[in-house]
Short mmCIF file of C-alpha atoms in Angstrom, two decimals:
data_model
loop_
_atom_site.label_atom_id
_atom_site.label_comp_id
_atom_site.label_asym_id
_atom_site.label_seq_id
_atom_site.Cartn_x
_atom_site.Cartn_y
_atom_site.Cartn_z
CA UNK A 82 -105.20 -117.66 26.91
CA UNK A 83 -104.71 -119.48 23.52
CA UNK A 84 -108.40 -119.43 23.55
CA UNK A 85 -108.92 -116.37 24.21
CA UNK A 86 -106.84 -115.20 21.29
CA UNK A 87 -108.21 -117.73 18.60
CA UNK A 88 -111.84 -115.92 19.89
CA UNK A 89 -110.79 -112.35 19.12
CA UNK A 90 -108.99 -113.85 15.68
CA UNK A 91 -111.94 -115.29 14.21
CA UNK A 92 -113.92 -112.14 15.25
CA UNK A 93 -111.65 -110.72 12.58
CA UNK A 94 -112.87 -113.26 9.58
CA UNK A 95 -116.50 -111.45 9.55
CA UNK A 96 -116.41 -109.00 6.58
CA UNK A 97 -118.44 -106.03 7.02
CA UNK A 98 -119.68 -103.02 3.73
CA UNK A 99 -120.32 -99.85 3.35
CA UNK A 100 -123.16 -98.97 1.23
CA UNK A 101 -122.80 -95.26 0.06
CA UNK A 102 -125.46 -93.58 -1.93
CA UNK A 103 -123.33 -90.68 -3.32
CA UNK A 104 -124.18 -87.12 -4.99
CA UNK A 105 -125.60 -85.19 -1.75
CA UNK A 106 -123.02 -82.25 -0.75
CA UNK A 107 -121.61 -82.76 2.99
CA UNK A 108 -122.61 -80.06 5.57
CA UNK A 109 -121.46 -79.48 9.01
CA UNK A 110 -119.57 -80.57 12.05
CA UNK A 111 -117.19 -82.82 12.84
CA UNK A 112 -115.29 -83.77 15.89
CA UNK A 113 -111.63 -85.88 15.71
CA UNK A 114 -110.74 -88.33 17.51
CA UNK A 115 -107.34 -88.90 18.66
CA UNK A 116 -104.60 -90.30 16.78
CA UNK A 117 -104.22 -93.87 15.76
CA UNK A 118 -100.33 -93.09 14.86
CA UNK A 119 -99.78 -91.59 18.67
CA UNK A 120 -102.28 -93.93 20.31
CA UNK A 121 -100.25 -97.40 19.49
CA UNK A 122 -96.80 -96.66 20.07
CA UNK A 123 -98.28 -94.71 23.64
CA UNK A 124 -99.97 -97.79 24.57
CA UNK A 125 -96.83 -100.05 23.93
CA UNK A 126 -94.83 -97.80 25.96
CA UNK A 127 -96.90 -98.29 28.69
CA UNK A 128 -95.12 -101.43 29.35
CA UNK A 129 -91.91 -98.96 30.39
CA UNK A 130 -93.41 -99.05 34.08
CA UNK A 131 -95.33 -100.83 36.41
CA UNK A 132 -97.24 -97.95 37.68
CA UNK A 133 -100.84 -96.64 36.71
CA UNK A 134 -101.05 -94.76 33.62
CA UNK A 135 -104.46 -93.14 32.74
CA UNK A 136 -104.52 -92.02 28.37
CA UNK A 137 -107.21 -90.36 27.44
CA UNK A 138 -108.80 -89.38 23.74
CA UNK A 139 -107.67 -93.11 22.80
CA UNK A 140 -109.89 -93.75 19.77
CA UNK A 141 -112.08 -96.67 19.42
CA UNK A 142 -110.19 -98.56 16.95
CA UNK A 143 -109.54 -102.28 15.98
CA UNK A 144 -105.63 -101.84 16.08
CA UNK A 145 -106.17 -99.93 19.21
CA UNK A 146 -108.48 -103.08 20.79
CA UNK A 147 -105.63 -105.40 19.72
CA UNK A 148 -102.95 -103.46 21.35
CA UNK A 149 -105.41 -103.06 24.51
CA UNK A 150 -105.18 -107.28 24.16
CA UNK A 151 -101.65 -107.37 23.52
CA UNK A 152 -101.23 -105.67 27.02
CA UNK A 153 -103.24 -107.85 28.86
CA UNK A 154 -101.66 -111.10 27.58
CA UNK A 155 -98.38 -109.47 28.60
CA UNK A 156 -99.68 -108.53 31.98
CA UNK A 157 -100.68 -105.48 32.20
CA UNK A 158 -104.12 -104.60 33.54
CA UNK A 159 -105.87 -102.55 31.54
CA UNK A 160 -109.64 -100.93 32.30
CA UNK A 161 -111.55 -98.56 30.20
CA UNK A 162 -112.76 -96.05 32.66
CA UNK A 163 -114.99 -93.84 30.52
CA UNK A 164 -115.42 -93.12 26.85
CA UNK A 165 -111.76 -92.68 25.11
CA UNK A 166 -110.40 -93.08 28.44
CA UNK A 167 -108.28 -95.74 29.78
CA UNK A 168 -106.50 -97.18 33.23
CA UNK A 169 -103.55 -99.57 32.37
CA UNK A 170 -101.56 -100.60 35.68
CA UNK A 171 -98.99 -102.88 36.49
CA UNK A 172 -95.76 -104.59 35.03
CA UNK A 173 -95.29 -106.63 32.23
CA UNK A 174 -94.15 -110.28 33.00
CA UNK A 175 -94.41 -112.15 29.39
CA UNK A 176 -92.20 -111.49 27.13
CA UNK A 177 -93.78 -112.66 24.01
CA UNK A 178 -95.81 -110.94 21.40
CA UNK A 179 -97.72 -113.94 19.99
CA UNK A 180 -98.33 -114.30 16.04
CA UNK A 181 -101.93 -115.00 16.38
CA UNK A 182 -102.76 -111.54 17.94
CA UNK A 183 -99.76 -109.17 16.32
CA UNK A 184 -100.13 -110.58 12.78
CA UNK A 185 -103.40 -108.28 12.65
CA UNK A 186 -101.54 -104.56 13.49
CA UNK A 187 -97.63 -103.92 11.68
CA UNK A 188 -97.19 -101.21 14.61
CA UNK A 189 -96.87 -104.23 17.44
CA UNK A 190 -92.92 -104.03 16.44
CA UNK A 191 -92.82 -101.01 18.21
CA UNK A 192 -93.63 -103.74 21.48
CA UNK A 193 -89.86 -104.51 21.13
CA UNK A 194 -88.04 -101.87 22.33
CA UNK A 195 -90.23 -101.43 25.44
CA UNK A 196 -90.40 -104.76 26.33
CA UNK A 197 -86.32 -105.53 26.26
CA UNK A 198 -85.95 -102.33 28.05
CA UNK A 199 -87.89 -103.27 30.81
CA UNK A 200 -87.81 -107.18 31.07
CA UNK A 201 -84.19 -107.05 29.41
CA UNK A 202 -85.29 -109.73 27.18
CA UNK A 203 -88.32 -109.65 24.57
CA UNK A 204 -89.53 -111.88 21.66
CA UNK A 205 -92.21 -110.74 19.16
CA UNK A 206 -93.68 -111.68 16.48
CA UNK A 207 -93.14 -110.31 12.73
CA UNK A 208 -95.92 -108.27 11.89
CA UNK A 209 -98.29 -107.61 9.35
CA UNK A 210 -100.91 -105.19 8.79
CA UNK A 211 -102.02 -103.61 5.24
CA UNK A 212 -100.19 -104.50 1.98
CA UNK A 213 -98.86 -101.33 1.11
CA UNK A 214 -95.36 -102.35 0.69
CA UNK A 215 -92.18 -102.90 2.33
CA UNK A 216 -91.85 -102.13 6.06
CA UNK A 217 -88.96 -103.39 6.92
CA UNK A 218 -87.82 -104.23 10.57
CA UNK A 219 -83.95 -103.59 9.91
CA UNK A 220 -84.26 -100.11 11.09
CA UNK A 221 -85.20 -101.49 14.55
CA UNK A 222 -83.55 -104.46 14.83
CA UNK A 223 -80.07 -102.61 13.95
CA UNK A 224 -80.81 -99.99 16.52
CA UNK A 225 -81.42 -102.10 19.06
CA UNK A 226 -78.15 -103.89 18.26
CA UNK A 227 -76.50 -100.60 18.55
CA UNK A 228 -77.75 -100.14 22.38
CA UNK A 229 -76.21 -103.75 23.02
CA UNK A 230 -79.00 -106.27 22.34
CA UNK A 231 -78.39 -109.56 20.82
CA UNK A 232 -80.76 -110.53 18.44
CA UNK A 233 -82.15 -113.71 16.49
CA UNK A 234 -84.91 -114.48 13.69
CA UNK A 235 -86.00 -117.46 14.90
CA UNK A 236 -89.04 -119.36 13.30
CA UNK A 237 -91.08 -115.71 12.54
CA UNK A 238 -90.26 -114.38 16.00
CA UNK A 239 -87.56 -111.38 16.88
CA UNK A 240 -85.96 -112.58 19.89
CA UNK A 241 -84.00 -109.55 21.78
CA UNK A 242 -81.91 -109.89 24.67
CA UNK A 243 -79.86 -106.92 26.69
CA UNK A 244 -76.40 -107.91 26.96
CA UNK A 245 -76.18 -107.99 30.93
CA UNK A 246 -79.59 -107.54 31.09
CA UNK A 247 -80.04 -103.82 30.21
CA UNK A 248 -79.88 -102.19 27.49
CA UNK A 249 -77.08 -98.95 27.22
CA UNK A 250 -76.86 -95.54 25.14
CA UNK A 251 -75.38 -95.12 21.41
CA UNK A 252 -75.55 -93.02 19.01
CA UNK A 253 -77.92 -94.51 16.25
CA UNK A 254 -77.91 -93.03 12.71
CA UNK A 255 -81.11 -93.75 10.90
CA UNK A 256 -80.38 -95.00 7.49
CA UNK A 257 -84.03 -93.98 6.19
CA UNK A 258 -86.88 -91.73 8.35
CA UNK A 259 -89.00 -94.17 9.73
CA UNK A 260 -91.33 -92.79 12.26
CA UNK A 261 -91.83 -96.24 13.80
CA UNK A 262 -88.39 -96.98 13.79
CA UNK A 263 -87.77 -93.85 15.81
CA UNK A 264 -90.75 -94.44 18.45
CA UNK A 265 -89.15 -97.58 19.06
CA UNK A 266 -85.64 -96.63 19.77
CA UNK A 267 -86.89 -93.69 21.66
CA UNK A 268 -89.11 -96.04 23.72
CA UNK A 269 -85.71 -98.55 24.05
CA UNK A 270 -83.50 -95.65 25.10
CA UNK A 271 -85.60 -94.12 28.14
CA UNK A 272 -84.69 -96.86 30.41
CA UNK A 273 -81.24 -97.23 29.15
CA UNK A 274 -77.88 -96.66 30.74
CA UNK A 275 -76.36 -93.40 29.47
CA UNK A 276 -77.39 -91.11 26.70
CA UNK A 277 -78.90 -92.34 23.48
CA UNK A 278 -79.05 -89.94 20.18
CA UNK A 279 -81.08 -90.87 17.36
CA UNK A 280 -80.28 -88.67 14.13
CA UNK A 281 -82.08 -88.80 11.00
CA UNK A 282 -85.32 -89.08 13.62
CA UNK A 283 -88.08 -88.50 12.28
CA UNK A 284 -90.24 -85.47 13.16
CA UNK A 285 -93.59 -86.05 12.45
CA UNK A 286 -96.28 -84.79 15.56
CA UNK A 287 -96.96 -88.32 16.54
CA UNK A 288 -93.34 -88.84 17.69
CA UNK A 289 -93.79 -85.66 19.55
CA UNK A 290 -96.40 -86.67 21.79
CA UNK A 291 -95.22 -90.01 22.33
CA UNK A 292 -92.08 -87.87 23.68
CA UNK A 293 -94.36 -85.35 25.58
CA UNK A 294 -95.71 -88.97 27.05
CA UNK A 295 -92.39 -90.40 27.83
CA UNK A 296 -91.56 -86.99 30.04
CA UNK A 297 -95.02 -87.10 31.97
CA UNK A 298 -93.02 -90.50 32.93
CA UNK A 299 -89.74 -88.83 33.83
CA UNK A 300 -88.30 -89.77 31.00
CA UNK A 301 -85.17 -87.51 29.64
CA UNK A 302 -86.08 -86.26 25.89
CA UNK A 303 -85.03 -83.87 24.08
CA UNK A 304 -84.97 -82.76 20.36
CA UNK A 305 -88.48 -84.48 19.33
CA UNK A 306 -89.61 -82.84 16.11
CA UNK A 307 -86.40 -82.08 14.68
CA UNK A 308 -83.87 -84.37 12.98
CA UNK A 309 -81.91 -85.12 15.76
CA UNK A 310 -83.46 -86.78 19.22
CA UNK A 311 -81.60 -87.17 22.34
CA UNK A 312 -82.73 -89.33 25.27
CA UNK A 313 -80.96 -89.77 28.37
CA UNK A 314 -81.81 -92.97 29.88
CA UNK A 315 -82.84 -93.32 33.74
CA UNK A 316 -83.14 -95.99 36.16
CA UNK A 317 -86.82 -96.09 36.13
CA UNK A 318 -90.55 -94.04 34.58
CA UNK A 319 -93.51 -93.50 36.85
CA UNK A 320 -97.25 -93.56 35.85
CA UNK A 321 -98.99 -90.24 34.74
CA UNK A 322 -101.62 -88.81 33.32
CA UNK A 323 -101.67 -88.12 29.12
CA UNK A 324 -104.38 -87.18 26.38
CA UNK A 325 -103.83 -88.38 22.99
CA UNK A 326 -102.97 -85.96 20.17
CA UNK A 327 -105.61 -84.90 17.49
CA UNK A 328 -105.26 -87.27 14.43
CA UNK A 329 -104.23 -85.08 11.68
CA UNK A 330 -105.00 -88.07 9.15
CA UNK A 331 -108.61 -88.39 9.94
CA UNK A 332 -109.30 -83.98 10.35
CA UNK A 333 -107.47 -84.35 6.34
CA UNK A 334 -109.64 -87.27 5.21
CA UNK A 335 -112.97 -85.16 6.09
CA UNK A 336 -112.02 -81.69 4.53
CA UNK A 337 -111.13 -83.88 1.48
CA UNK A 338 -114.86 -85.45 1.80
CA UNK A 339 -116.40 -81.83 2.37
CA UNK A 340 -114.47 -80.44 -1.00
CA UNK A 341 -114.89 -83.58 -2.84
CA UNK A 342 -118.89 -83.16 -2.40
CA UNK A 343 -118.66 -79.42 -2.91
CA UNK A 344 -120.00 -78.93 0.60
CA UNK A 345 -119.05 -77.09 3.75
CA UNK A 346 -117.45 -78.40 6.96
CA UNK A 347 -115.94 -77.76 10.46
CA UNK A 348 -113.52 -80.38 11.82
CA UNK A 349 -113.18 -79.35 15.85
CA UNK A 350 -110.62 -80.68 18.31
CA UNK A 351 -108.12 -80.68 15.90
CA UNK A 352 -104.55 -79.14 15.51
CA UNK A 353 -104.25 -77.22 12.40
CA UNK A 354 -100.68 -76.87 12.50
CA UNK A 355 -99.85 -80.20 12.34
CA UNK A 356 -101.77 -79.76 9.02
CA UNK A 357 -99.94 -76.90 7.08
CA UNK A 358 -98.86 -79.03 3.89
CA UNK A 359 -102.38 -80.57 4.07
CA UNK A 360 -103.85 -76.86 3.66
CA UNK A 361 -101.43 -75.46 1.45
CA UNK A 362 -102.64 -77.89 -1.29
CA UNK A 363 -106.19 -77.85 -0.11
CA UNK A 364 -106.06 -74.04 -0.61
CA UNK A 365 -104.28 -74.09 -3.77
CA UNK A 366 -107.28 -77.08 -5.24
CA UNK A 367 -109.56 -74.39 -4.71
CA UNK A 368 -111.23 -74.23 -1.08
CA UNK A 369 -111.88 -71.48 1.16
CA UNK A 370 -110.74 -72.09 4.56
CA UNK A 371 -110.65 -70.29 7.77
CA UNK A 372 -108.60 -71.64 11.09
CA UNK A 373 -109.48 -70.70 14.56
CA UNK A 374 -107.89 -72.38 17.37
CA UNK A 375 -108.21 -75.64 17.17
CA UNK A 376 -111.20 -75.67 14.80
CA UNK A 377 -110.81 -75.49 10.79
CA UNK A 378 -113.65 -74.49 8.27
CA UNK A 379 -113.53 -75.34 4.78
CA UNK A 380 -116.46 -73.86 1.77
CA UNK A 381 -115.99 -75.38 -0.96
CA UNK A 382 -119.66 -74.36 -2.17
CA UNK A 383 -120.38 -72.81 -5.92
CA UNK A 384 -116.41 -73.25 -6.29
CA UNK A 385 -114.29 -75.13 -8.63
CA UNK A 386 -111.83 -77.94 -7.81
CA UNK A 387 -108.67 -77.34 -9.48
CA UNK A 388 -105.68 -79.75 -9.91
CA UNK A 389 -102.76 -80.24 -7.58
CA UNK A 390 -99.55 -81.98 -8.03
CA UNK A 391 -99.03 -84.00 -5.03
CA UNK A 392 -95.66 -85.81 -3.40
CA UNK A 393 -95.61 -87.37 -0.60
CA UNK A 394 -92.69 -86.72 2.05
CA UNK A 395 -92.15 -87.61 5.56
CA UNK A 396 -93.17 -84.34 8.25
CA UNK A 397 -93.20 -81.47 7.16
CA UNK A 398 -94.14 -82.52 4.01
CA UNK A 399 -97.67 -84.13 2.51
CA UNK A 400 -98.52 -87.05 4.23
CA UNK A 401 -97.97 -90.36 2.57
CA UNK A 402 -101.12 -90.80 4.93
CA UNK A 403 -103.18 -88.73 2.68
CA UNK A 404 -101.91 -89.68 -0.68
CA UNK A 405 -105.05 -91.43 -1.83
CA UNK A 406 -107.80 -88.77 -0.24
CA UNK A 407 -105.61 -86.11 -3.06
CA UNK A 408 -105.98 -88.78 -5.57
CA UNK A 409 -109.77 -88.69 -5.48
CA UNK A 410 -109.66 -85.09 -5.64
CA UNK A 411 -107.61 -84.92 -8.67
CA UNK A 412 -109.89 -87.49 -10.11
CA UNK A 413 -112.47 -85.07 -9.61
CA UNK A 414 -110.84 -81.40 -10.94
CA UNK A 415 -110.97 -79.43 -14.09
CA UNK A 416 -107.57 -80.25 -14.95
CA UNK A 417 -104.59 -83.31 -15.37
CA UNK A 418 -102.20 -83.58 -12.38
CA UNK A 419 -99.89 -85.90 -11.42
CA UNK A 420 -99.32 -87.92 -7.59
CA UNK A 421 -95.96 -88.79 -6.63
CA UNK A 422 -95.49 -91.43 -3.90
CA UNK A 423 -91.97 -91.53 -2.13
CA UNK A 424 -92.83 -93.23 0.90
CA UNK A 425 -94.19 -96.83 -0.52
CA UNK A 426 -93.44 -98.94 -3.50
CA UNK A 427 -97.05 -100.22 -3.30
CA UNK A 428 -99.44 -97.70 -2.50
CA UNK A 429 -101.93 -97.37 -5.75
CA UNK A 430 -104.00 -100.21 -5.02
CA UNK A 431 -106.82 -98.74 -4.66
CA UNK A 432 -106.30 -96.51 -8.69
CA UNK A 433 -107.91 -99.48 -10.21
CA UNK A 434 -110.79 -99.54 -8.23
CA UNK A 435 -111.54 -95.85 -8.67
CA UNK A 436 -110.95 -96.24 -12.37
CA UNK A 437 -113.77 -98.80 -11.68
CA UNK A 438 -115.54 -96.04 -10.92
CA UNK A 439 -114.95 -93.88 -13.94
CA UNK A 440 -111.91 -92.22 -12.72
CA UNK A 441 -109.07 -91.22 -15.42
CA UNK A 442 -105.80 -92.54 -14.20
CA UNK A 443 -102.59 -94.03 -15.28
CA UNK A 444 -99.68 -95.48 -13.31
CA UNK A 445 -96.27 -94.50 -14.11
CA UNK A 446 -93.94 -95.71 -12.10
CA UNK A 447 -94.29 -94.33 -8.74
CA UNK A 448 -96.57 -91.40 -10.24
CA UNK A 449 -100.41 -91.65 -10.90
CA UNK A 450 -101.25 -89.27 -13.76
CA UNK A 451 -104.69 -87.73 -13.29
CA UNK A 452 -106.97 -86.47 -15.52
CA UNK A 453 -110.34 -84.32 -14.41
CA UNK A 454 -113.30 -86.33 -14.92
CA UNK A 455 -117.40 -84.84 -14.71
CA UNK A 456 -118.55 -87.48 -12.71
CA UNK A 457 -117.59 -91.04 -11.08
CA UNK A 458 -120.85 -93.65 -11.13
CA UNK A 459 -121.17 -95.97 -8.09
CA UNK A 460 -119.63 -99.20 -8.64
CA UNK A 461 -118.51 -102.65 -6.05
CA UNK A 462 -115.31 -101.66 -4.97
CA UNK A 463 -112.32 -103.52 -2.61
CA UNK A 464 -110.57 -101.69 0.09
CA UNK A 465 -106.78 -102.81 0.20
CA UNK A 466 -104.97 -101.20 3.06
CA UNK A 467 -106.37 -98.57 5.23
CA UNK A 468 -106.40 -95.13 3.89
CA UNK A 469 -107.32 -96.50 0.03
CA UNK A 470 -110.62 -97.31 2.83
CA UNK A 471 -111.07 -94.11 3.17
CA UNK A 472 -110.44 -93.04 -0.76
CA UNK A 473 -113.18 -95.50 -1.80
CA UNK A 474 -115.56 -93.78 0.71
CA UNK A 475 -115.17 -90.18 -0.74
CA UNK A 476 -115.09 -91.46 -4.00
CA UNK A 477 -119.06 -93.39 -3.14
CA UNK A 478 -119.74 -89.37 -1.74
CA UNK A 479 -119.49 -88.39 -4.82
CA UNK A 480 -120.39 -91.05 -7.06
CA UNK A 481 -123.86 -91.10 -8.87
CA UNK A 482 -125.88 -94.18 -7.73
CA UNK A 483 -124.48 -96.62 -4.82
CA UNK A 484 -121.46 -97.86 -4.16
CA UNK A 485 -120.35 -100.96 -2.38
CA UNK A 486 -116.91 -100.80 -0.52
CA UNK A 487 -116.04 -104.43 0.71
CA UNK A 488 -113.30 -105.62 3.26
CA UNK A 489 -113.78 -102.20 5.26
CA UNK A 490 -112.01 -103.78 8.08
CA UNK A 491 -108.88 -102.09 7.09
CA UNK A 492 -111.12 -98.79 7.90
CA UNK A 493 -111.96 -99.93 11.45
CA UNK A 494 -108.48 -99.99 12.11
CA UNK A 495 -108.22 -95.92 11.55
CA UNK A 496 -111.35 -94.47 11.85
CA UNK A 497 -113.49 -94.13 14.77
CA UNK A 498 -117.18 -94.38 13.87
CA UNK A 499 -116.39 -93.13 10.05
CA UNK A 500 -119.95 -94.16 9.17
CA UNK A 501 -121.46 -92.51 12.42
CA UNK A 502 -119.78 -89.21 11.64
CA UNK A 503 -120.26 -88.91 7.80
CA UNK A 504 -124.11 -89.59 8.22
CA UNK A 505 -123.86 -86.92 10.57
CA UNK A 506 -123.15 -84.48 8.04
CA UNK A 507 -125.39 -85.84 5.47
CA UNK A 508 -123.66 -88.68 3.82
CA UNK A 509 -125.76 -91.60 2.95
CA UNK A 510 -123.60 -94.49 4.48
CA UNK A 511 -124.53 -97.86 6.29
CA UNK A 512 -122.72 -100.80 7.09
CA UNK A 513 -123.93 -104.06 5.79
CA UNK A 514 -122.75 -106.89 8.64
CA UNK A 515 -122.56 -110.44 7.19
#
C-alpha cells in the first residue's frame, strides 16, 4: 500500500501548461459536469454503510481520483462502471487517512465525521490543498466534541474516538458558516444516537444534495438549505442510487469566459437557480441572458462590459468561488469597481499576475480596486490555488498574443476537461506536458 501511495504522489510532481492564444470571441455550447463541492463530501460519506452505492455525474477530477484512492485504502471497493459513473461497495475497516494521500485535497477532513460514526474511532490526517488562507479545523473538531468524541492532535493526525463507541445527538452552534464544517457534522450525526441540530448551517446547494444523498440512505434530515439543520440519527444507512448536482462554479466560470471574449454561449445541464447572485451581477456588467430549464444563454456580442462591485458572501450571496472570474471582468470594463472578499484573508494571489498582464489593480485591504483597461497582452503567468486557475485562463482568452499559465494542477482539481471544452467553443488552448 505505501507503495502504492508514494506512486500516485509523485504522479503529482509533473507540472503541466496551458498555452492560450487569446483575442478570438467564444461561441457555443457547453455541457457541466457535476460538482466538485457535492462530489467529495458524497464520496466520503459513502463510508456511512457497507452496502453498494452507485453516484453518478462524478466529474473527472484529481481531488475526485484522490478521494476514489482514499476509499480504497480504507476499504471500500470502488469500480468505475461507465463514464461519470461509479460502484463503491463495502465497509470501511482502516481508520486512518494517511498524510501522503490527504495532504493533496483540504476537503479529506470531511473523512472524519464519517469514519468515527461508523468505525467509532477515526484518525486523519491535517489537510492541505490551495493556499488561499485559513481553513481552520476547529469548527469540526469542536462539533464532534459536542456529539461526545474525544479528540487528540497528535504528530499532524486528528485522532477521534466515540465515547462508548458511538457517537450521540447535540445541539451544535456554528461559530462561523463553514460549508465543510456543516457536511461533516451532518455526515457525523446520521448514524448517531438521538437528534442532532446544527444552527448557523450553512445553506449553500452542495450541502443540499449531500442531504438529498444522505436520505436516498435512510438517513433523517431535515432543514438543509436554511440556517438551521436537523438530523435524527438511526441505527444504520443502506446503499442507493444518487446523481451528482450541476457545479454552479464551473456553469459561472464559462459565462464569465463567453462575456469576457465578447462572445456567445450556452452552458446545458446546469441549474440556474443555484446561480441567481451569479446572474444578477452578470446582468447588471452588461450581458444578455436568457434561462430555460436547465440551460442558460448569455450574448454578450456588439455590447459593452460595464463595472460591478462585487462581495463575496456565503449562499445566497456571490460566491467566494467566483471572486476571481469577476475580477477579470472588472479588469476588462469601461469603468473602476471595487471586489470585496469576506470569505478568505488570502485570496488575491492571482491580482499580481493579471497586473502582469496589463491589468489595473490595487489591493486594499481585503478590497481589489479595479480600473477598466483596453486590452491585457499575453504574458507567463502562475496559478496559485484553484479558481485564480481559472482567472488566468479567461484572462489568456482575452489577452493579445499567448499566454503561459504554469502549475495548472490546481485546475485539474476543479475542472473536468477545461481545455477540451474551451477549444470546443473556439478557444485556442493546449496543454504543454513536461
Amino acid at each position: 500500500m505505501a507503495v502504492f501511495v508514494s506512486e500516485f504522489i509523485g504522479s503529482l510532481t509533473k507540472v503541466d501548461k496551458f498555452k492560450i492564444t487569446g483575442g478570438k470571441a467564444l461561441a457555443g455550447e457547453v455541457n457541466i459536469s457535476g460538482a466538485k463541492n457535492a462530489a467529495l463530501p458524497i464520496l466520503l460519506g459513502t463510508m456511512l454503510t457497507s452496502e453498494k452505492i452507485v453516484l453518478k455525474n462524478v466529474p473527472d477530477l484529481r481531488d475526485v481520483n484522490t478521494c476514489i484512492k482514499l476509499l480504497n485504502i480504507l476499504g471500500k471497493t470502488c469500480i468505475k462502471s461507465a463514464d461519470n459513473e461509479y460502484i463503491i461497495d463495502g465497509a470501511v475497516t482502516s481508520k486512518v487517512a494517511p498524510y501522503d494521500l490527504v495532504k493533496t485535497m483540504r476537503a479529506s477532513i470531511m473523512a472524519l465525521g464519517p469514519l468515527t460514526a461508523f468505525l467509532g474511532e477515526a484518525e486523519v490526517s491535517l489537510p492541505g490543498g490551495c493556499a488561499i488562507g485559513a481553513r481552520p479545523v476547529d469548527l469540526h473538531v469542536k462539533g464532534l466534541m459536542e456529539m461526545g468524541a474525544n479528540i487528540n492532535l497528535d504528530e499532524g493526525y486528528i485522532a477521534a474516538q466515540a465515547i462508548g463507541g458511538r457517537l450521540h445527538g447535540a445541539k451544535i452552534v456554528m461559530d462561523k458558516v463553514s460549508v465543510t464544517g456543516t457536511e461533516n457534522l451532518m455526515m457525523a450525526a446520521a448514524l448517531a444516537d438521538g437528534t442532532t441540530v446544527i444552527e448557523n448551517a450553512a445553506r449553500e446547494p452542495e450541502v443540499v444534495d449531500l442531504a438529498n444523498f444522505l436520505r436516498m440512505m435512510g438517513a433523517k434530515v431535515s432543514g438543509d438549505g436554511s440556517s438551521t439543520v436537523v438530523i435524527e440519527g438511526v441505527e444504520k444507512l443502506h446503499g442507493g442510487e444518487h446523481e451528482i448536482v450541476a457545479d454552479r462554479i464551473e456553469t459561472g466560470t464559462y459565462l464569465i469566459a463567453a462575456m469576457a471574449t465578447h462572445g456567445y454561449i450556452t452552458c446545458h445541464k446546469c441549474l440556474p437557480h443555484d446561480l441567481e447572485a451569479v446572474l444578477l451581477k452578470l446582468r447588471q456588467a452588461g450581458a444578455l441572458i436568457e434561462v430555460d430549464g436547465t440551460d442558460i444563454t448569455l450574448d454578450m456580442r456588439n455590447r459593452e462590459i460595464k463595472p460591478v462591485d462585487i462581495v463575496t458572501a456565503p449562499h445566497p450571496g456571490l460566491p467566494t468561488d467566483m471572486q476571481a472570474q469577476f475580477t477579470v471582468l472588472n479588469v476588462l470594463a469601461s469603468g473602476s469597481s471595487l471586489v470585496t472578499e469576506t470569505i478568505f484573508e488570502n485570496r488575491f494571489m492571482h491580482v499580481p499576475e493579471l497586473i502582469r498582464m496589463g491589468a489595473k489593480l490595487k489591493i486594499e485591504g481585503n478590497t481589489v480596486v479595479c480600473r477598466g483597461t483596453d486590452k491585457l497582452k499575453g504574458a507567463q503567468v502562475m496559478a496559485t490555488d484553484l479558481r485564480a486557475s481559472a482567472c488566468l485562463v479567461i484572462a489568456g482568452l482575452v489577452a493579445e498574443g499567448t499566454t503561459i499559465v504554469d502549475r495548472i494542477y490546481h485546475m485539474d482539481r476543479g475542472y473536468e476537461h477545461i481545455e477540451t471544452k474551451f477549444a470546443g467553443i473556439g478557444g485556442i488552448i493546449e496543454r504543454i506536458k513536461e
